[in-house]
Coordinates of C-alpha atoms (C1' of nucleotides) in Angstrom, one line a residue:
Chain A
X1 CA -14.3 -84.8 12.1
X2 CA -13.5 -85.6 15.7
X3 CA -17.2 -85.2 17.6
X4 CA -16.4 -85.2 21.9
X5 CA -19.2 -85.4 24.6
X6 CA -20.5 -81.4 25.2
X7 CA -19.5 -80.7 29.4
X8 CA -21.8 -81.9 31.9
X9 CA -22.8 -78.1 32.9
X10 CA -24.1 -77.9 29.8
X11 CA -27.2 -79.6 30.9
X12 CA -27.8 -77.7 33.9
X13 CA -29.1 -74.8 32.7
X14 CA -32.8 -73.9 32.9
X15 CA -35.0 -76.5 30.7
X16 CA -36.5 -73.7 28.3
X17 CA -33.1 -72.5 27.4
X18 CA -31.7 -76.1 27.2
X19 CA -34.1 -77.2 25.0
X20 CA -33.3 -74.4 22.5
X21 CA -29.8 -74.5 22.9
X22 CA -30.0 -78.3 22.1
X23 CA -31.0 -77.1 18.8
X24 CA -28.1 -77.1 16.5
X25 CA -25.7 -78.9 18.6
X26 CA -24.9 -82.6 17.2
X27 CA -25.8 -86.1 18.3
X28 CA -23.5 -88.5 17.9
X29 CA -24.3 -92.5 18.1
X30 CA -20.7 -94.6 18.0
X31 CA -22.7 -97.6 16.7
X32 CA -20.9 -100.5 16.5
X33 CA -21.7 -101.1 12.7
X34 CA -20.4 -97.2 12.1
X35 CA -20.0 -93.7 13.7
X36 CA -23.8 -91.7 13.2
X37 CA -23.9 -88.3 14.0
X38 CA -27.4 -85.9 13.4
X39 CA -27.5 -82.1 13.7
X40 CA -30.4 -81.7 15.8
X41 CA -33.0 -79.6 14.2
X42 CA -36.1 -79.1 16.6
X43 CA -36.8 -80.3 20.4
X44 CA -39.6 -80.0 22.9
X45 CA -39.7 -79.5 26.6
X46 CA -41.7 -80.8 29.0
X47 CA -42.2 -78.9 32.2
X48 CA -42.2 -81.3 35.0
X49 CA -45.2 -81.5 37.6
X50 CA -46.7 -78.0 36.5
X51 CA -46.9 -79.5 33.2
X52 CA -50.4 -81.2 31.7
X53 CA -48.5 -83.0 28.8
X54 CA -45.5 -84.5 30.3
X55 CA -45.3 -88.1 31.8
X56 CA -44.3 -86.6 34.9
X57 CA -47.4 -84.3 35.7
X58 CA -48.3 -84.2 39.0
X59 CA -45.0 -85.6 39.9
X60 CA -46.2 -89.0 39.0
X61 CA -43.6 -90.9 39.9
X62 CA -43.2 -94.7 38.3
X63 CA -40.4 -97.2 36.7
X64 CA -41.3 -95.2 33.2
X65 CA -40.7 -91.7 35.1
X66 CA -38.4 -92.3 37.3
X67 CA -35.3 -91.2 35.3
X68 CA -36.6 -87.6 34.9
X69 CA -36.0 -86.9 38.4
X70 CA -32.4 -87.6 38.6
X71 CA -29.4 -85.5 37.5
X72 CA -29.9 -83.4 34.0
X73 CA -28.4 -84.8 31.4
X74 CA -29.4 -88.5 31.8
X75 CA -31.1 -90.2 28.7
X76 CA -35.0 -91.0 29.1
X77 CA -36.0 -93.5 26.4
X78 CA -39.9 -94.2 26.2
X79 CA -41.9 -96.8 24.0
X80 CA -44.7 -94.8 21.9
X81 CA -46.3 -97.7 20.1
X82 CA -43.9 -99.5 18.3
X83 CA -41.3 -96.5 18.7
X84 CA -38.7 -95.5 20.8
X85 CA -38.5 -92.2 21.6
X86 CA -35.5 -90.3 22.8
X87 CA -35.0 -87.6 25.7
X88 CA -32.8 -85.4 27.7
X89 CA -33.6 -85.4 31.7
X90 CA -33.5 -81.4 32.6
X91 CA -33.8 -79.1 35.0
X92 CA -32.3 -79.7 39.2
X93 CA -32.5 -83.2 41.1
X94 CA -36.5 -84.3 41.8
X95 CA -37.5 -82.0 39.3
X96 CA -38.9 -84.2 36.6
X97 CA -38.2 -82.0 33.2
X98 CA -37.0 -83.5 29.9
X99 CA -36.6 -82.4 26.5
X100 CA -37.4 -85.0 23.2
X101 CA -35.5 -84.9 20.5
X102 CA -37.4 -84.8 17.7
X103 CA -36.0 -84.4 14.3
X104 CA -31.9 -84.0 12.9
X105 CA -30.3 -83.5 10.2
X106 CA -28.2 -86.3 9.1
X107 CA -24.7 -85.6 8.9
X108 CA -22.4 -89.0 8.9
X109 CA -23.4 -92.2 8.7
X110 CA -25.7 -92.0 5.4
X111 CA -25.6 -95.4 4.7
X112 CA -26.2 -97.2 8.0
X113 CA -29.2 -94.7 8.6
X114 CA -30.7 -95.6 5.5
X115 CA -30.2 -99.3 6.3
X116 CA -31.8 -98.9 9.1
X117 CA -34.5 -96.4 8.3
X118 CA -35.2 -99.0 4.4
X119 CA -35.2 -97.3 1.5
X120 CA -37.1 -94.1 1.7
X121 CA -35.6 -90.6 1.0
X122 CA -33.0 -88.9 3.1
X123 CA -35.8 -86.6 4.5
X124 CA -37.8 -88.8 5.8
X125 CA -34.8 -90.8 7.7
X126 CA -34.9 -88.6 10.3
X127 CA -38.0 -86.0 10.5
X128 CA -39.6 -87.7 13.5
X129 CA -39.2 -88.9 17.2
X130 CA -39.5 -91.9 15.9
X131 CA -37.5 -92.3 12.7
X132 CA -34.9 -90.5 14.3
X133 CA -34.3 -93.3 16.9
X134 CA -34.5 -96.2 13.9
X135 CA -32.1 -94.0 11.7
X136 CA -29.4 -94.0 15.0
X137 CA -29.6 -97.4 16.2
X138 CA -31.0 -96.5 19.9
X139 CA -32.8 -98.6 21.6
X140 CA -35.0 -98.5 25.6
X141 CA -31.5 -99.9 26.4
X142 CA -30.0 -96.6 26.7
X143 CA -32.8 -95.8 29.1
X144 CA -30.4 -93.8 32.3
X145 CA -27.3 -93.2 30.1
X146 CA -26.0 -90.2 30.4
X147 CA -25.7 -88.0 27.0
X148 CA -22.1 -87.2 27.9
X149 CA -20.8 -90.6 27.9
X150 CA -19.1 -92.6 25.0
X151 CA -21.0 -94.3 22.8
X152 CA -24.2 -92.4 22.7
X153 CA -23.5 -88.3 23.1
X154 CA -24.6 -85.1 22.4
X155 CA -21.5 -82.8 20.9
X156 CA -20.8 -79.1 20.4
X157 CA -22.4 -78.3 17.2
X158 CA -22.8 -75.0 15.0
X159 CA -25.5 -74.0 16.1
X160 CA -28.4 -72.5 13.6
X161 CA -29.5 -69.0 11.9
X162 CA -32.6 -68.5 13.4
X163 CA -34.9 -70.9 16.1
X164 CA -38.7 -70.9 15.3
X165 CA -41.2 -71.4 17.8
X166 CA -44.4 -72.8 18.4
X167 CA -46.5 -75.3 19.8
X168 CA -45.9 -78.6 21.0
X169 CA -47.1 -82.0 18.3
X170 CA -49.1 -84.8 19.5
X171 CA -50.8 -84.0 22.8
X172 CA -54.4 -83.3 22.6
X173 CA -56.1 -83.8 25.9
X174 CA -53.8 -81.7 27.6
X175 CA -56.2 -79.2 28.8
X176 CA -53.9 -75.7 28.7
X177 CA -51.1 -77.3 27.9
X178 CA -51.7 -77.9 24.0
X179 CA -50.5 -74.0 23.1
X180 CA -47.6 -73.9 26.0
X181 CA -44.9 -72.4 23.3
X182 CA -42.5 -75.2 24.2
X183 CA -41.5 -76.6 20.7
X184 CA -37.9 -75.2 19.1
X185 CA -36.8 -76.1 15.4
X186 CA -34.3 -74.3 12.9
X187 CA -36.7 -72.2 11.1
X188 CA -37.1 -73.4 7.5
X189 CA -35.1 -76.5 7.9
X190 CA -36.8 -79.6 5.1
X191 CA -36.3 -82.2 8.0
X192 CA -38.5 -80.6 11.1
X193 CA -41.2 -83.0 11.9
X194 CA -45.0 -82.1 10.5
X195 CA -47.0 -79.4 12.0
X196 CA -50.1 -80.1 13.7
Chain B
dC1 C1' -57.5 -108.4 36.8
dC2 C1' -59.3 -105.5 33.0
dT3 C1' -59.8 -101.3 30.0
dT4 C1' -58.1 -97.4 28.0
dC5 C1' -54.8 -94.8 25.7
dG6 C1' -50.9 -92.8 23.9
dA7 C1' -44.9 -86.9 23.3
dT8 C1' -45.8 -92.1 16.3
dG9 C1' -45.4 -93.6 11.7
dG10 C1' -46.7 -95.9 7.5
dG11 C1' -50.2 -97.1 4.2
dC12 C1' -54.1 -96.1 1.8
dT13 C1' -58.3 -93.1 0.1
Chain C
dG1 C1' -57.7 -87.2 6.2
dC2 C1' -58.5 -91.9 8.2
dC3 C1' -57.1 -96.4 10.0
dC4 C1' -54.4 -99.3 12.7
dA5 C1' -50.2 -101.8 14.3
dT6 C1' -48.8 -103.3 19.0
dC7 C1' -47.6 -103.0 23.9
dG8 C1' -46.5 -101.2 28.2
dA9 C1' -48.1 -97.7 31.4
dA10 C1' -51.6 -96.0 34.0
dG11 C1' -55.6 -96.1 36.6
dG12 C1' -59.7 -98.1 38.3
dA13 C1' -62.3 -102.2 40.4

DNA sequence: CCTTCGATGGGCT
DNA sequence: GCCCATCGAAGGA
């Protein structure tokens, strides 16, 4: 298969249907050890200033942040304790959206994933934020890449069936923002991350 | 400075 | 379900 960076007006549609449309498209890593490529299965969004549970609430602005208030499309790489966590700068210039990635599907690559990810089953390689990072190879240095440029891209993908959604993992003390339905996986899919 | 706290994951009970 | 690794960001003094 011959995967090519998705066009850059892809990303510039509004942040809620962007995240779900991320859904089912792939992600493709050209590591230098060997090509990886994930279907993503399930993203969340994260709403900018209006938005209790993302970094850039309030329109907190700081080296972390920054990068969600430039162009969509760029990458925004975060440290969550010893994690790195991948995400996809949305919505227009100075308005801080993203989207994380947080679970794929993997489709090439099997072997370097599970070297990176040890020796656990295929379905946990990639069910997670975090484990999805470790199973691609991507590190904070991607941190204002831009997801249409060579070697770390997202692709056109097949998209899926049907898109479940639901609430967002992880962010208690968020006030309102804890049952905002901003989560989107492929319903029924063995590799979307744990419920709360 | 100093303290708190994660958009997590792995191990163990 | 609980514990905690491990570290930078954030925010207060």
């Amino acid at each position: 298969m011959n995967f090519q960076p998705i066009s850059t007006n892809f990303f510039q549609q509004p942040t809620i249907q962007l995240a779900q449309n991320l859904v089912g498209q792939y992600l493709v890593h050209q590591h230098p050890d060997g090509l990886l490529v994930v279907k993503i299965i399930e993203t969340e969004a994260y709403m900018g200033s209006e938005d209790r549970a993302a970094h850039s609430f309030g329109n907190r602005r700081t080296k972390r942040t920054e990068v969600m208030f430039g162009e969509p499309g760029l990458v925004y790489t975060y440290q969550m304790h010893t994690h790195t966590l991948m995400n996809v700068v949305s919505g227009p210039i100075c308005k801080p959206e993203a989207i994380l990635i947080r679970a794929g599907e993997p489709i090439v690559g099997h072997e370097l994933m599970q070297q990176f990810r040890g020796t656990t089953a295929m379905k946990n390689w990639t069910n997670g934020p975090g484990k999805l990072s470790k199973a691609l190879g991507v590190t904070m240095s991607f941190y204002g890449h831009h997801w249409t440029e060579k070697p770390l891209f997202i692709a056109p993908g097949p998209g899926v069936k049907e898109l479940e959604i639901g609430p967002r993992v992880g962010i208690q003390n968020t006030g309102e923002a804890v049952d905002y339905p901003y989560r989107f996986s492929e319903k029924g899919h063995p590799m979307v991350s744990k419920y709360r």
